[in-house]
Structures are given as structure tokens and as C-alpha cells.
Amino acid sequence: MLEIDWLPLMGVLLVIASSFTLLINPAWQTSLVALSIQYLGVFILVSNVLPLGIAAVKLVAGWMAGIVLAMSISGLLRRVAVLPDGSAIPRDSLGQSDSLAGSPGWQTRSGCAFRLLTGLLVGMAGLSLAPQLTVWVPKLSNEQAWGSVILLGVGLLQLGFTIQPLRTILGLLTFLAGFEIIYATAEPSALVAGLLAVINLGLALAGAYLLMVDALEESA
Amino acid sequence: MNSATIWILVPIFVGGVFFVLQRFEKALVLAGTGLVVLLALMAWFLPIGEALPFLPSITIQDTLFVLGRQFILSDTDRPYLFLIYLMVAIWLGGSAAARSGKYLVPVGLIVSGLLTAALAVEPTLYAALLIEMAALVSIPVLAPPGRPASRGVLRFITFQTLGMPFILLSGWLLPGVVSDPPSQPVMTAIVLLLLGFALLMAIFPFHSWLISLAGEVNPYSAAFIFFLILSTVSIFGVDFINRLEWLRGFAPLYSILRLLGILMIFTGGLWAAFQRHLGRMLGYAMLVIVGSSLLASSLGAPVADLGANASAIASPATGLFFAFFLPNGLALATWALSLSIFRNQTENLTYRSVQGLAYTLPVASAGLLAAHFSLASLPLLAGFPLYSAMFSSLSHSAPSAVFLAMLGVGGLLAGALRTLAVLITSPNESPAWSMTETRLQAILIVAAIILLFVMGLFPQLYLPLLSELIP
């Protein structure tokens, strides 16, 4: 009887669901929850090639990146919710503003449908390329290849759709997560895992800084 | 004592401390510049791996172990260290005059430390991770507080982050020995490697972030970060090629480098000729600098390319690649400093806004033009001996390439002449001369102009030193 290893398949499903949520959903709260689920999927996919401790570093770094972005956005919303003249802006309208949602048109239904369709196209192209990837990186399993190409493709797609800091950083984190799955099988080293975790956190910090930069005190 | 501690950890640590002490901006510029000058002098005078001449009991060790990997800065790396820290000293020294913000000195120190670590780390492919970290650390300089983040900064992070995985993967895929002709996986790895370097170094067609960055952010900060990353990535690239013997003798790689170099010089120069924004003009000049670096590195092609033994490398020509660093760095710093002075006095850097500025900012205008003409290879200035040596070397193997490259440099020269015309054409009928630069700005720019002329008139003073950097 054919034995199916359900855990890697679950990882792939988590990665697909979360990356598509990141691509389609304009709400920043949902996007950050999806980001943390995405890192759970990455953790499951790399846990059979990396020692559990090092695989957990990726999970924790990803979650920390999400927390950094969430704290920055909530801080930004607190700052701008009250205008200098004392009047208040409804938080919901700020949270759905273009700077957090993506770019003009990101929130419309047709925009969501378009992104979903292009995401499906990129996903299908990626899945057809995945077997070739396992030839280049022989230790890579089919599930890891599927997960990584989906993340690489959807990450690049997000980068192509936006010019806003939050969405750009989310796209870069998604792209890097896809690369990390491939590279974990190629180079299972503690230093590389540590440096990649620092880069994930650095990207989140850069994103948090860029989101708030115009509200910060002006330099000399 | 350890070389990595001195040239990597000390600047990173001091840069971190300086972040906390931002309010003492002028003191930080002095202290930061003093530190990098000291590091450059130490690289020049102190031997690594041998007892110090004046303190025989102390030896600077060349290896630092971190998590099972090594950071090695040996005695042969001292010229690189000297060159890198000398250039950082030039840029940091001018930062107060450029009013480039309180973050430049701390970030400059941390970025220098990280990029030095990138050159020292073993295995070398980990360098891509450290270069990415340096790019992330430089964000506060490129996007200062109080202004919205520009599109150029986002593109900069995006391209630097996308470049890193390509280099890491290619470093893992490229084998130590290959069959002749190379197999398809090896060719794939070479393509990945070229893509990675193209993304990091703003090589055509991935150059849009550079133009965008130069046009939108403080020109001094943008040029500083770009030049530091370009220098390190170029040295890393040459080192990467030299480490794999088969790759060093792989003639098609040099043909690709030459093609890309010529393409970048030609297109950069051509766009510069029609540009009407001085910040973007600087961006196109930077494209020409990248192109000249690529072209100079392609001249280290196997002599087989010229019909002789395939394993030999034409070292004198490769030395030209290193010789470009100092004159180009000085010209770029002078240009960027002058533009920053312009930017503090005008709304933006379009031709319309800077028209007639030579009457109120004569020293900055002279600095900008001297630097522009030097990068456009005008005789008597620092760029001329190098471009003429490069074109002369290239004319033996690819005369048509020389023609295209000269057209590109001609375009840059045309851009300089247009800028000259705009700066001296005042909207007023009888403009009055005045000098509104500060004393520090005037002294630094005049010193830089004199140096550009000295380097152009007496290249024999410094070129042998720089060209000997080739391992």
C-alpha cells in the first residue's frame, strides 16, 4: 500500500494558502497572520533536512519579523489617528489606506481577482518547473520543491504589483522564504541559518522604518 | 589580537555606539573619520601573521572562527583594507560639508565593517549574506527621517535582496573542477552567478534602482553607499573568479563582461548626454563607472583569447581594474559633495532650478564640473590616464568595442558641457558674483580639484601602487 507522508504535504498546503492570502488580501492584519502561517509551513518543510533547533530558528525569526511589522503599523496608526488640530481619523480608514494595503486598486474586487488569476498562473508554472529543481538540487524532495517554487513565484509577483513599503517587504520575505527551503537542503549550516534569520529580521526592521520614516523627527 | 577584530568588529562596534551618540554630529564626523584613517594606516603599516616590528611580543592573527566558519584577513589582504578604509575616510571626511544627515558616520562605519567581513568570510559565498546586511543597514542614510521613503530606496532593497540568493546558489552549484566544454548545470550556475552580480551592481538591465536612487535621495549618501557596495562586490567578484581555476580560464565569461561593460558605458553616456536632472546625471555617471569596472576586469582574460597559453592571466590589464578605484572614488565624492551643496540651496536638481548657480556657488560648480570632466576622461584630469590605458589595451582585441565605449564617454562629456552651459547662464542679465559655500565646503572641494589634476598629471605616483593589488 502506498504510504503518504502527510506532514510535508501539510507544509505545502500551508505555504500555498498563506502566500495566496498575502497576495490577495489587502488587510494588513490578515496579511501578517498569513505571514506567520507561511513560516510555519516553511518550518515543516525544512524540519526533515535541518536539525530541529536550526529549523526552529527560521520559524522564530519569521514570527519575529511579523511582530516587528505589526508593532510598527499599530504605532503608526496611533500616531496618525489624531491630527495636529485635534480631529481624529477613523482607524479603519487608515488601516485600509493605500500605504498599508498595497497600491491604488489593490482593494478593489477586480484587483483581487486579477492577482488571484496571475497567482494561479505563476503557481502552475512553478509546479511544472519543480521537478527540474529536484534535478539541480538532488536532496530536495518534491514537497520542498513545490513549496519553494510557489513562494518564489508569489513573492516575485507581489513585488511586481506594489510600490508600497509594507507589501514590498512582505514580497521579499516570501521570496526569501522560498529560497531558504532550497538552500536549507543545499547548505544545512548553523551560520547560514543564523545569517538568514538576521536578514529576515533586518528586512522587517527596514520595512518598519520605511513605514514610519516620514512621521519620525526630521534629521539635522 | 586578531585582524578580523581590528578591521571588522571595531568599526561595527564603534558605529553602533555612534548611533546612540547622534546628537554630537560634528564630533562624530571627526571621530569617525579619524578611526577609518587609523584603520587605513594600520592596514598599511602593520603586518598580519608576523610579530609587530615595534612590539615583537604581539602578533596579529589572521583568522577568527565564528560558528565553525572562518573570517580570514591575511597579509595579502592589507592593500584591499587600505584602499577600502582610505575611500571611506574620504567620504566620511566630506559628510559634514555635504550635510548628509546624522546617520552617515555610524552607518558608514557599520557598512565598512560588514563589507570587510564579506571579503574575509570563508567559504566566500557567504559574502552575499553580509553584503545584503550592509545594504539593509544603509537604509537610514538613504531614507532620512522626516521624509517619505522614495521609490529608489525600495528598489534598492529589492534588487539587493533578490541578488543574494542567486550568488549563494551559484556558489553552491559551481564545482571546483569541470569538464571541457562545461556541462549544462555548470552553465546554469554561471548564469545564476552573472544574474546575482548584475542585480547587486546595477548592471544592465537591472540598473533602474541606481538612477532612481541618485535622482531622489541625498546625492552624497546615495553615491557613498553605491560606491562602497560596488567596490566590495567588484573585489569579491574578481576574488570569486580567481579562486576557481577553470572559471578564471573560461574565455566566454570575459567576453560577457566586456559586452556588458561596453553596453553600460555606451548607454550610460548616451543617456547622460540628454539628461536634464543633475542627480540622475550622477546616476548615469555611476553606470559608466560600473561599465568601466566590468570592462577593466574583462581585460584580465586568458591570454588564449589573444592566441597564447590558456592558463595565463594578463595581470597588468587586470591591475587596471584596481587602478580605477581611487580616481573614480575621488571624482564621485567631489561630484556628490557639490551636488549636495546645490541641493541645500535649490528646490531640486533640474537644469531649470540650477541655472546660473555658478555665480553664487562658484566653488561647488567648479568641483562638479571637474569631477564630471574627470569621469568623462578629459585630458589632464584623473580619469584620462586610466581610460586611455584601458582603450589602448582593448584596441588590440576589440577595436569596434573601443569605438562604442568612446562614444559612451563622449556622451558623458557632452553632458558635462551642457551642465557647464546651464550653470554659467544666469536668468539675470548682469549677475553678481558671490561665494555662498561655507569655508569647509570650499576647502574640501578645492583640495579635491587639485588632487584630480595631480592624479591626472602624475599618474605614475599612485597607479603602480593600485595596480599591484592584483593577487
XYZ file of C-alpha atoms in Angstrom:
691
model
C 0.000 0.000 0.000
C 1.267 3.458 -0.870
C 2.459 5.323 2.207
C 1.923 9.057 2.156
C 3.909 11.365 4.399
C 1.220 13.860 5.350
C 3.400 16.327 7.219
C 5.337 17.747 4.215
C 2.104 17.875 2.220
C 0.530 19.873 5.006
C 3.531 22.199 4.868
C 2.978 22.722 1.138
C -0.739 23.417 1.680
C 0.038 25.926 4.435
C 2.576 27.656 2.206
C 0.153 27.841 -0.735
C -2.763 29.105 1.367
C -0.708 31.709 3.220
C 1.191 33.042 0.206
C -2.027 33.446 -1.790
C -3.661 35.198 1.167
C -0.691 37.584 1.241
C -1.106 38.184 -2.466
C -4.855 38.765 -2.453
C -5.888 40.157 0.905
C -5.418 43.915 1.372
C -5.898 43.977 5.176
C -2.563 44.258 6.985
C -3.750 42.222 9.994
C -4.728 39.242 7.837
C -1.501 39.579 5.856
C 0.647 39.395 8.977
C -1.260 36.358 10.278
C -0.749 34.757 6.846
C 2.977 35.579 7.079
C 3.263 33.735 10.386
C 1.398 30.715 8.951
C 3.722 30.823 5.953
C 6.733 30.464 8.260
C 5.028 27.517 9.973
C 4.801 25.863 6.553
C 8.474 26.651 5.880
C 9.390 25.172 9.275
C 7.543 21.938 8.469
C 9.219 21.695 5.054
C 12.784 22.259 6.316
C 12.458 20.261 9.543
C 13.401 16.964 7.885
C 16.672 18.323 6.451
C 17.761 20.608 9.287
C 18.218 19.841 12.988
C 15.030 20.834 14.806
C 16.785 23.684 16.636
C 18.014 25.317 13.424
C 14.646 24.807 11.704
C 13.007 26.482 14.694
C 15.314 29.487 14.188
C 13.614 30.081 10.833
C 10.173 29.859 12.417
C 11.025 32.178 15.302
C 12.794 34.691 13.028
C 9.791 34.759 10.689
C 7.358 35.281 13.530
C 9.553 37.996 14.999
C 9.626 39.714 11.608
C 5.826 39.657 11.594
C 5.675 41.047 15.127
C 8.103 43.860 14.243
C 5.916 44.863 11.289
C 2.713 44.615 13.347
C 4.139 46.787 16.137
C 5.339 49.352 13.634
C 1.956 49.566 11.889
C 0.000 49.840 15.132
C 2.427 52.555 16.301
C 1.954 54.376 13.007
C -1.839 54.154 13.273
C -1.730 55.525 16.842
C 0.388 58.459 15.662
C -1.656 59.471 12.667
C -5.103 58.670 14.026
C -5.070 62.023 15.822
C -4.320 65.023 13.593
C -2.356 68.051 14.887
C -5.593 70.095 15.047
C -7.097 67.536 17.429
C -9.508 65.926 14.964
C -9.424 62.149 14.677
C -9.376 59.904 11.618
C -11.292 56.601 11.838
C -8.715 53.836 12.278
C -10.441 51.539 9.833
C -9.928 54.007 7.008
C -6.240 54.356 7.930
C -5.755 50.614 8.083
C -7.217 50.275 4.606
C -5.238 53.164 3.154
C -3.070 52.563 0.086
C 0.189 52.806 2.031
C -0.740 49.728 4.073
C -2.927 47.896 1.604
C -0.584 47.932 -1.382
C -1.188 50.384 -4.177
C -4.154 52.140 -5.779
C -6.581 49.484 -6.923
C -5.231 46.845 -4.544
C -8.514 46.727 -2.609
C -10.962 46.510 -5.499
C -12.622 43.166 -6.305
C -11.320 43.201 -9.851
C -7.801 43.835 -8.478
C -8.119 40.837 -6.138
C -9.433 38.636 -8.958
C -6.610 39.707 -11.241
C -3.978 38.948 -8.599
C -5.580 35.571 -7.877
C -5.538 34.645 -11.562
C -1.943 35.708 -12.093
C -1.004 33.930 -8.859
C -2.620 30.728 -10.147
C -0.762 31.067 -13.443
C 2.566 31.610 -11.689
C 1.770 28.760 -9.291
C 1.062 26.351 -12.141
C 4.195 27.419 -13.992
C 6.165 26.947 -10.772
C 4.727 23.478 -10.130
C 5.695 22.410 -13.637
C 9.251 23.654 -13.015
C 9.565 21.969 -9.603
C 10.750 18.550 -10.942
C 13.629 20.303 -12.747
C 14.630 21.904 -9.441
C 14.946 18.483 -7.806
C 17.409 17.536 -10.568
C 19.629 20.545 -9.801
C 19.364 20.107 -6.031
C 19.179 16.322 -5.605
C 18.476 16.348 -1.855
C 15.333 18.437 -2.384
C 12.105 16.447 -2.004
C 9.104 17.020 -4.271
C 7.154 18.723 -1.487
C 10.049 21.057 -0.715
C 10.396 21.898 -4.403
C 6.666 22.668 -4.691
C 6.673 24.824 -1.584
C 9.776 26.739 -2.594
C 8.748 27.499 -6.190
C 5.297 28.661 -5.052
C 6.881 31.026 -2.534
C 9.493 32.282 -5.020
C 6.882 32.906 -7.697
C 4.252 34.507 -5.482
C 6.925 36.613 -3.745
C 8.143 37.971 -7.081
C 4.559 38.579 -8.152
C 3.877 40.635 -5.024
C 6.989 42.703 -5.734
C 5.726 43.367 -9.222
C 2.313 44.541 -8.018
C 3.289 47.171 -5.485
C 5.446 50.176 -4.726
C 4.486 50.435 -1.041
C 6.958 49.561 1.744
C 4.786 47.005 3.597
C 3.863 44.974 0.520
C 7.412 45.171 -0.856
C 8.837 43.801 2.392
C 6.176 41.068 2.548
C 7.039 40.133 -1.046
C 10.750 39.996 -0.227
C 10.143 37.905 2.903
C 8.012 35.491 0.853
C 10.671 35.231 -1.860
C 13.412 34.664 0.735
C 11.315 32.000 2.500
C 11.134 30.084 -0.798
C 14.878 30.380 -1.258
C 15.522 29.281 2.329
C 13.742 25.969 1.719
C 16.042 25.213 -1.233
C 19.182 26.413 0.475
C 18.456 24.524 3.709
C 18.857 21.249 1.795
C 21.953 22.505 -0.021
C 23.807 24.056 2.921
C 22.477 22.947 6.325
C 24.862 25.166 8.280
C 24.158 26.965 11.555
C 25.947 30.134 10.422
C 23.886 30.380 7.220
C 20.663 29.796 9.159
C 21.699 32.471 11.654
C 22.643 34.996 8.966
C 19.421 34.366 7.029
C 17.444 34.863 10.246
C 19.254 38.165 10.789
C 18.438 39.188 7.204
C 14.743 38.345 7.706
C 14.675 40.453 10.836
C 16.674 43.189 9.108
C 14.150 43.293 6.272
C 11.299 43.574 8.764
C 13.103 46.358 10.637
C 13.835 48.155 7.346
C 10.159 47.833 6.441
C 9.067 49.123 9.841
C 11.456 52.074 9.493
C 10.287 52.904 5.966
C 6.628 52.751 7.042
C 7.244 55.299 9.788
C 10.046 57.357 8.280
C 8.003 60.413 7.295
C 6.394 60.550 10.738
C 9.777 60.489 12.508
C 11.567 63.596 13.714
C 13.494 65.285 10.891
C 17.286 64.936 10.891
C 19.699 67.852 11.100
C 44.924 40.298 18.722
C 43.081 39.375 15.559
C 42.858 41.067 12.159
C 39.087 40.471 11.905
C 38.606 42.109 15.299
C 40.506 45.224 14.190
C 39.045 45.741 10.708
C 35.590 44.151 11.133
C 34.397 44.161 14.724
C 35.879 47.529 15.796
C 34.151 49.629 13.075
C 30.858 47.733 13.589
C 31.000 48.228 17.364
C 32.046 51.893 17.159
C 29.345 52.524 14.526
C 26.787 51.004 16.904
C 27.970 53.267 19.744
C 27.851 56.299 17.421
C 24.186 55.559 16.677
C 23.444 56.283 20.331
C 25.508 59.493 20.312
C 23.856 61.070 17.247
C 23.388 64.476 18.853
C 27.164 65.168 18.722
C 27.145 65.188 14.930
C 30.315 67.189 14.265
C 32.312 65.290 16.887
C 31.148 62.016 15.343
C 32.342 63.101 11.886
C 35.784 63.902 13.308
C 35.983 60.752 15.432
C 34.623 58.501 12.674
C 36.962 59.899 10.031
C 39.869 59.638 12.484
C 39.031 55.995 13.164
C 38.899 54.990 9.500
C 42.125 56.887 8.771
C 43.708 54.967 11.665
C 42.380 51.676 10.279
C 43.762 52.556 6.824
C 47.170 53.409 8.305
C 47.175 50.210 10.353
C 46.430 48.249 7.174
C 49.375 49.996 5.507
C 51.939 49.570 8.275
C 51.050 46.568 10.467
C 51.984 43.105 9.206
C 49.436 40.318 9.765
C 50.624 36.937 10.953
C 54.075 38.253 11.974
C 55.402 39.913 15.129
C 54.866 43.671 15.102
C 58.162 45.498 14.366
C 57.945 47.777 17.413
C 56.205 45.268 19.753
C 57.701 41.843 18.976
C 55.604 40.131 21.654
C 52.384 40.917 19.757
C 51.274 39.177 16.555
C 48.070 39.974 14.709
C 46.437 36.600 13.954
C 44.756 36.289 10.571
C 41.782 34.025 11.388
C 38.652 34.427 13.503
C 36.376 31.402 13.991
C 32.609 32.005 14.201
C 30.133 29.079 14.383
C 32.518 26.744 12.597
C 33.287 29.193 9.777
C 36.303 31.479 9.397
C 36.906 35.162 8.793
C 40.392 35.429 7.302
C 42.226 38.712 6.716
C 45.785 37.765 5.861
C 48.830 39.856 4.996
C 47.929 39.736 1.293
C 44.592 41.450 2.070
C 46.241 44.557 3.539
C 46.178 46.533 0.253
C 42.404 45.929 -0.040
C 41.893 47.021 3.543
C 43.976 50.147 2.991
C 42.071 51.040 -0.160
C 38.618 50.442 1.339
C 39.272 52.405 4.532
C 41.041 55.207 2.632
C 37.954 55.639 0.432
C 35.641 55.512 3.449
C 37.809 58.189 5.103
C 37.452 60.446 2.043
C 33.654 60.075 2.079
C 33.185 60.411 5.842
C 35.520 63.417 5.881
C 33.225 65.236 3.471
C 29.958 64.251 5.157
C 29.728 67.344 7.405
C 30.234 69.617 4.406
C 27.607 67.677 2.424
C 25.080 67.899 5.294
C 24.125 64.339 4.574
C 22.480 63.718 7.939
C 23.449 62.339 11.302
C 23.303 58.688 10.250
C 26.072 58.729 7.635
C 29.035 58.265 10.001
C 27.585 55.444 12.156
C 26.107 53.679 9.129
C 29.320 54.213 7.139
C 31.366 52.520 9.865
C 28.992 49.560 10.223
C 28.708 49.102 6.451
C 32.522 49.222 6.083
C 32.877 46.544 8.767
C 30.226 44.318 7.181
C 31.680 44.681 3.696
C 35.171 43.900 5.013
C 33.635 40.807 6.643
C 32.189 39.907 3.234
C 35.703 39.894 1.773
C 37.067 37.871 4.708
C 34.461 35.142 5.200
C 35.216 31.527 4.285
C 33.506 29.931 2.363
C 33.406 33.010 0.152
C 29.823 32.538 -0.996
C 28.614 33.636 2.465
C 29.769 37.100 1.411
C 26.430 37.596 -0.344
C 24.659 37.429 3.039
C 26.949 40.053 4.542
C 26.550 42.351 1.523
C 22.771 42.101 1.946
C 23.131 43.013 5.617
C 25.231 46.041 4.652
C 22.513 47.112 2.204
C 19.850 46.823 4.917
C 21.929 48.781 7.430
C 22.344 51.606 4.918
C 18.577 52.284 4.702
C 18.523 55.101 7.327
C 21.105 57.015 5.278
C 19.141 56.662 2.059
C 15.761 57.418 3.665
C 16.376 60.038 6.365
C 13.629 60.692 8.932
C 11.008 63.322 8.172
C 10.508 62.486 4.503
C 8.538 59.675 2.872
C 10.566 56.707 1.628
C 11.436 57.144 -2.023
C 10.753 54.573 -4.687
C 14.514 54.312 -5.319
C 15.157 53.072 -1.775
C 12.541 50.327 -2.117
C 14.020 49.304 -5.453
C 17.499 49.307 -3.884
C 16.432 46.879 -1.106
C 14.518 44.755 -3.590
C 17.390 44.340 -6.050
C 19.989 43.741 -3.330
C 17.753 41.119 -1.690
C 16.985 39.391 -4.991
C 20.688 39.280 -5.910
C 21.804 37.458 -2.775
C 20.078 34.076 -3.405
C 21.490 33.872 -6.941
C 25.068 34.247 -5.693
C 24.547 31.805 -2.813
C 23.025 29.196 -5.125
C 25.634 29.614 -7.842
C 28.422 29.360 -5.262
C 26.933 26.083 -4.124
C 26.348 24.750 -7.652
C 29.725 25.708 -9.134
C 32.130 22.785 -8.799
C 35.886 23.098 -8.181
C 36.754 21.257 -11.392
C 34.744 20.981 -14.611
C 34.975 19.139 -17.878
C 35.593 20.992 -21.124
C 33.116 22.088 -22.504
C 31.230 22.718 -19.240
C 28.036 20.725 -18.644
C 24.567 22.276 -18.578
C 24.355 22.518 -14.739
C 27.677 24.390 -14.738
C 26.423 26.793 -17.395
C 23.247 27.292 -15.317
C 25.404 28.106 -12.297
C 27.387 30.658 -14.329
C 24.148 32.296 -15.496
C 22.913 32.444 -11.881
C 26.231 33.983 -10.830
C 26.035 36.672 -13.514
C 22.407 37.406 -12.601
C 23.360 37.783 -8.942
C 26.173 40.214 -9.678
C 24.008 42.103 -12.181
C 21.343 42.665 -9.516
C 23.852 43.758 -6.866
C 25.937 46.040 -9.091
C 23.133 47.660 -11.098
C 24.348 46.039 -14.306
C 22.107 46.399 -17.382
C 19.152 45.602 -17.433
C 18.897 45.798 -13.618
C 20.134 49.379 -13.329
C 16.845 51.229 -12.769
C 17.285 51.394 -8.965
C 20.551 53.267 -9.308
C 19.146 56.072 -11.467
C 16.051 56.287 -9.293
C 18.145 56.429 -6.101
C 20.525 59.072 -7.465
C 17.625 61.253 -8.566
C 15.564 61.046 -5.380
C 17.782 60.876 -2.294
C 20.714 62.929 -0.994
C 23.336 62.508 -3.755
C 26.222 62.247 -1.285
C 24.588 59.419 0.693
C 23.476 57.589 -2.450
C 26.910 57.845 -4.099
C 28.704 56.798 -0.894
C 26.619 53.659 -0.332
C 26.667 52.776 -4.013
C 30.431 53.212 -4.383
C 31.203 51.241 -1.215
C 28.967 48.349 -2.258
C 30.215 48.468 -5.861
C 33.876 48.398 -4.765
C 33.364 45.475 -2.406
C 31.196 43.472 -4.780
C 33.748 44.019 -7.582
C 36.651 42.843 -5.392
C 34.510 39.908 -4.226
C 33.666 39.085 -7.857
C 37.299 39.160 -9.005
C 38.293 37.060 -5.991
C 35.451 34.615 -6.712
C 36.645 34.166 -10.313
C 40.289 33.831 -9.278
C 39.542 31.103 -6.749
C 38.113 28.713 -9.351
C 40.907 27.986 -11.774
C 38.615 26.724 -14.540
C 36.417 29.820 -14.230
C 39.492 32.059 -14.407
C 40.406 30.445 -17.709
C 36.849 30.423 -19.053
C 37.140 32.803 -22.022
C 33.359 33.288 -22.688
C 32.978 34.830 -19.214
C 35.370 37.635 -20.167
C 33.538 38.181 -23.442
C 30.282 38.597 -21.497
C 31.929 41.010 -19.051
C 33.316 43.009 -21.961
C 29.959 43.129 -23.732
C 28.159 44.244 -20.561
C 30.867 46.802 -19.798
C 30.662 48.362 -23.249
C 26.872 48.315 -23.172
C 26.834 50.125 -19.845
C 29.404 52.747 -20.827
C 27.633 53.367 -24.123
C 24.075 53.541 -22.776
C 25.064 55.398 -19.568
C 26.963 58.005 -21.583
C 24.205 58.318 -24.160
C 21.507 58.902 -21.517
C 23.765 61.338 -19.671
C 24.102 63.402 -22.846
C 20.330 64.036 -22.886
C 19.673 64.221 -19.140
C 18.227 67.392 -17.606
C 18.423 66.434 -13.908
C 21.838 66.634 -12.225
C 21.028 63.873 -9.693
C 20.048 61.450 -12.432
C 23.092 62.570 -14.419
C 25.195 61.394 -11.453
C 23.313 58.076 -11.657
C 24.244 57.688 -15.320
C 27.867 58.546 -14.489
C 27.748 55.751 -11.923
C 26.539 53.410 -14.675
C 29.612 54.417 -16.690
C 31.786 53.677 -13.630
C 30.231 50.202 -13.320
C 30.770 49.693 -17.047
C 34.414 50.729 -16.855
C 34.946 48.345 -13.903
C 33.458 45.484 -15.927
C 35.465 46.391 -18.987
C 38.692 46.646 -16.966
C 38.024 43.261 -15.344
C 37.383 41.710 -18.771
C 40.887 42.735 -19.793
C 42.217 40.078 -17.416
C 41.011 37.483 -19.949
C 43.052 34.360 -20.530
C 45.848 35.052 -22.936
C 44.309 32.253 -25.041
C 41.865 34.923 -26.102
C 44.826 36.614 -27.699
C 46.112 33.359 -29.150
C 48.593 32.192 -26.491
C 48.591 29.885 -23.451
C 45.071 29.484 -21.972
C 46.043 29.289 -18.325
C 48.000 32.518 -18.155
C 46.295 35.678 -16.991
C 47.156 39.093 -18.319
C 47.931 40.564 -14.875
C 48.880 44.098 -15.915
C 45.476 44.557 -17.546
C 43.648 43.144 -14.508
C 45.640 45.609 -12.406
C 43.852 48.342 -14.316
C 40.622 47.191 -12.679
C 42.012 48.119 -9.246
C 43.653 51.278 -10.567
C 40.197 52.725 -11.314
C 39.090 52.736 -7.673
C 40.834 55.802 -6.288
C 40.375 58.299 -9.170
C 36.766 57.237 -9.722
C 36.049 57.322 -5.987
C 37.530 60.806 -5.597
C 35.686 62.164 -8.643
C 32.401 60.645 -7.486
C 32.818 62.040 -3.952
C 33.587 65.521 -5.326
C 30.628 65.406 -7.695
C 28.265 64.180 -4.962
C 29.522 66.778 -2.463
C 28.984 69.582 -4.976
C 25.501 68.300 -5.795
C 24.617 68.140 -2.092
C 25.617 71.803 -1.766
C 23.394 72.624 -4.760
C 20.546 70.618 -3.224
C 20.722 72.628 0.002
C 20.148 75.835 -1.987
C 17.646 74.838 -4.653
C 14.251 73.141 -4.794
C 15.537 70.299 -6.899
C 18.410 69.491 -9.249
C 16.753 70.031 -12.620
C 18.543 72.254 -15.143
C 15.829 74.892 -14.699
C 16.483 75.082 -10.940
C 20.295 75.195 -11.089
C 20.534 77.689 -13.961
C 23.153 80.364 -13.225
C 24.229 78.786 -9.922
C 27.902 79.202 -10.895
C 27.557 82.876 -9.880
C 26.503 82.085 -6.305
C 28.177 78.686 -5.840
C 31.367 79.030 -7.906
C 33.467 76.505 -5.969
C 30.767 73.823 -5.901
C 30.151 74.397 -9.626
C 33.875 74.052 -10.343
C 34.007 70.876 -8.256
C 31.028 69.379 -10.048
C 32.466 70.157 -13.466
C 35.993 68.964 -12.613
C 34.604 65.660 -11.322
C 32.277 65.294 -14.313
C 35.069 66.015 -16.782
C 37.387 63.625 -14.940
C 34.863 60.774 -15.228
C 34.399 61.768 -18.875
C 38.146 61.208 -19.333
C 39.150 64.785 -20.174
C 42.957 65.104 -20.538
C 44.871 66.463 -17.506
C 42.283 65.048 -15.088
C 42.484 61.828 -13.049
C 40.274 59.693 -15.296
C 42.227 60.296 -18.501
C 45.331 58.080 -17.952
C 43.132 55.147 -16.943
C 40.619 55.393 -19.767
C 43.389 55.837 -22.317
C 45.232 52.788 -20.896
C 42.011 50.764 -20.978
C 41.095 51.775 -24.512
C 44.641 51.130 -25.656
C 44.553 47.607 -24.118
C 41.153 46.928 -25.622
C 42.073 48.159 -29.081
C 44.298 45.068 -29.622
C 41.464 42.593 -29.128
C 38.251 44.517 -29.912
C 38.660 47.767 -31.875
C 34.909 48.115 -32.507
C 34.294 47.875 -28.756
C 36.679 50.793 -28.214
C 34.633 52.855 -30.637
C 31.372 52.190 -28.754
C 32.971 52.798 -25.359
C 34.467 56.072 -26.596
C 31.032 57.125 -27.842
C 29.663 56.495 -24.353
C 32.421 58.506 -22.705
C 31.778 61.189 -25.333
C 28.124 61.262 -24.236
C 29.209 61.852 -20.646
C 31.455 64.655 -21.877
C 28.535 66.194 -23.777
C 26.502 66.055 -20.558
C 29.307 67.912 -18.762
C 29.394 70.621 -21.440
C 25.605 71.074 -21.228
C 25.847 71.346 -17.435
C 28.615 73.944 -17.814
C 26.413 75.953 -20.156
C 23.441 75.790 -17.754
C 25.486 76.740 -14.690
C 27.016 79.834 -16.269
C 23.823 81.016 -17.980
C 22.145 83.203 -15.402
C 18.471 84.202 -15.759
C 19.536 87.744 -14.755
C 21.103 90.000 -17.374
C 24.026 91.136 -15.219
C 24.526 88.559 -12.470
C 26.650 89.422 -9.448
C 29.367 87.049 -8.288
C 29.252 85.842 -4.683
C 30.544 82.790 -2.837
C 27.920 81.214 -0.601
C 29.706 77.944 0.174
C 30.958 77.516 3.734
C 34.710 77.598 4.349
C 34.797 73.826 4.980
C 32.924 73.112 1.749
C 35.220 75.386 -0.253
C 38.414 73.905 1.245
C 37.320 70.314 0.623
C 36.243 70.954 -2.966
C 39.354 72.947 -3.870
C 41.544 70.194 -2.361
C 39.633 67.577 -4.364
C 40.006 69.563 -7.615
C 43.762 69.907 -7.033
C 44.005 66.170 -6.324
C 42.076 65.350 -9.516
C 44.595 67.397 -11.514
C 47.621 65.951 -9.671
C 46.349 62.398 -10.281
C 45.825 63.229 -13.945
C 49.208 64.912 -14.416
C 51.312 62.469 -12.372
C 49.612 59.056 -12.627
C 52.967 57.363 -12.061
C 52.736 58.442 -8.397
C 49.837 56.147 -7.491
C 48.987 53.817 -10.380
C 51.783 51.267 -9.764
C 50.633 51.012 -6.155
C 46.991 50.377 -7.065
C 47.702 48.053 -9.967
C 49.796 45.845 -7.655
C 46.648 44.988 -5.714
C 46.045 42.048 -8.041
C 46.774 38.854 -6.061
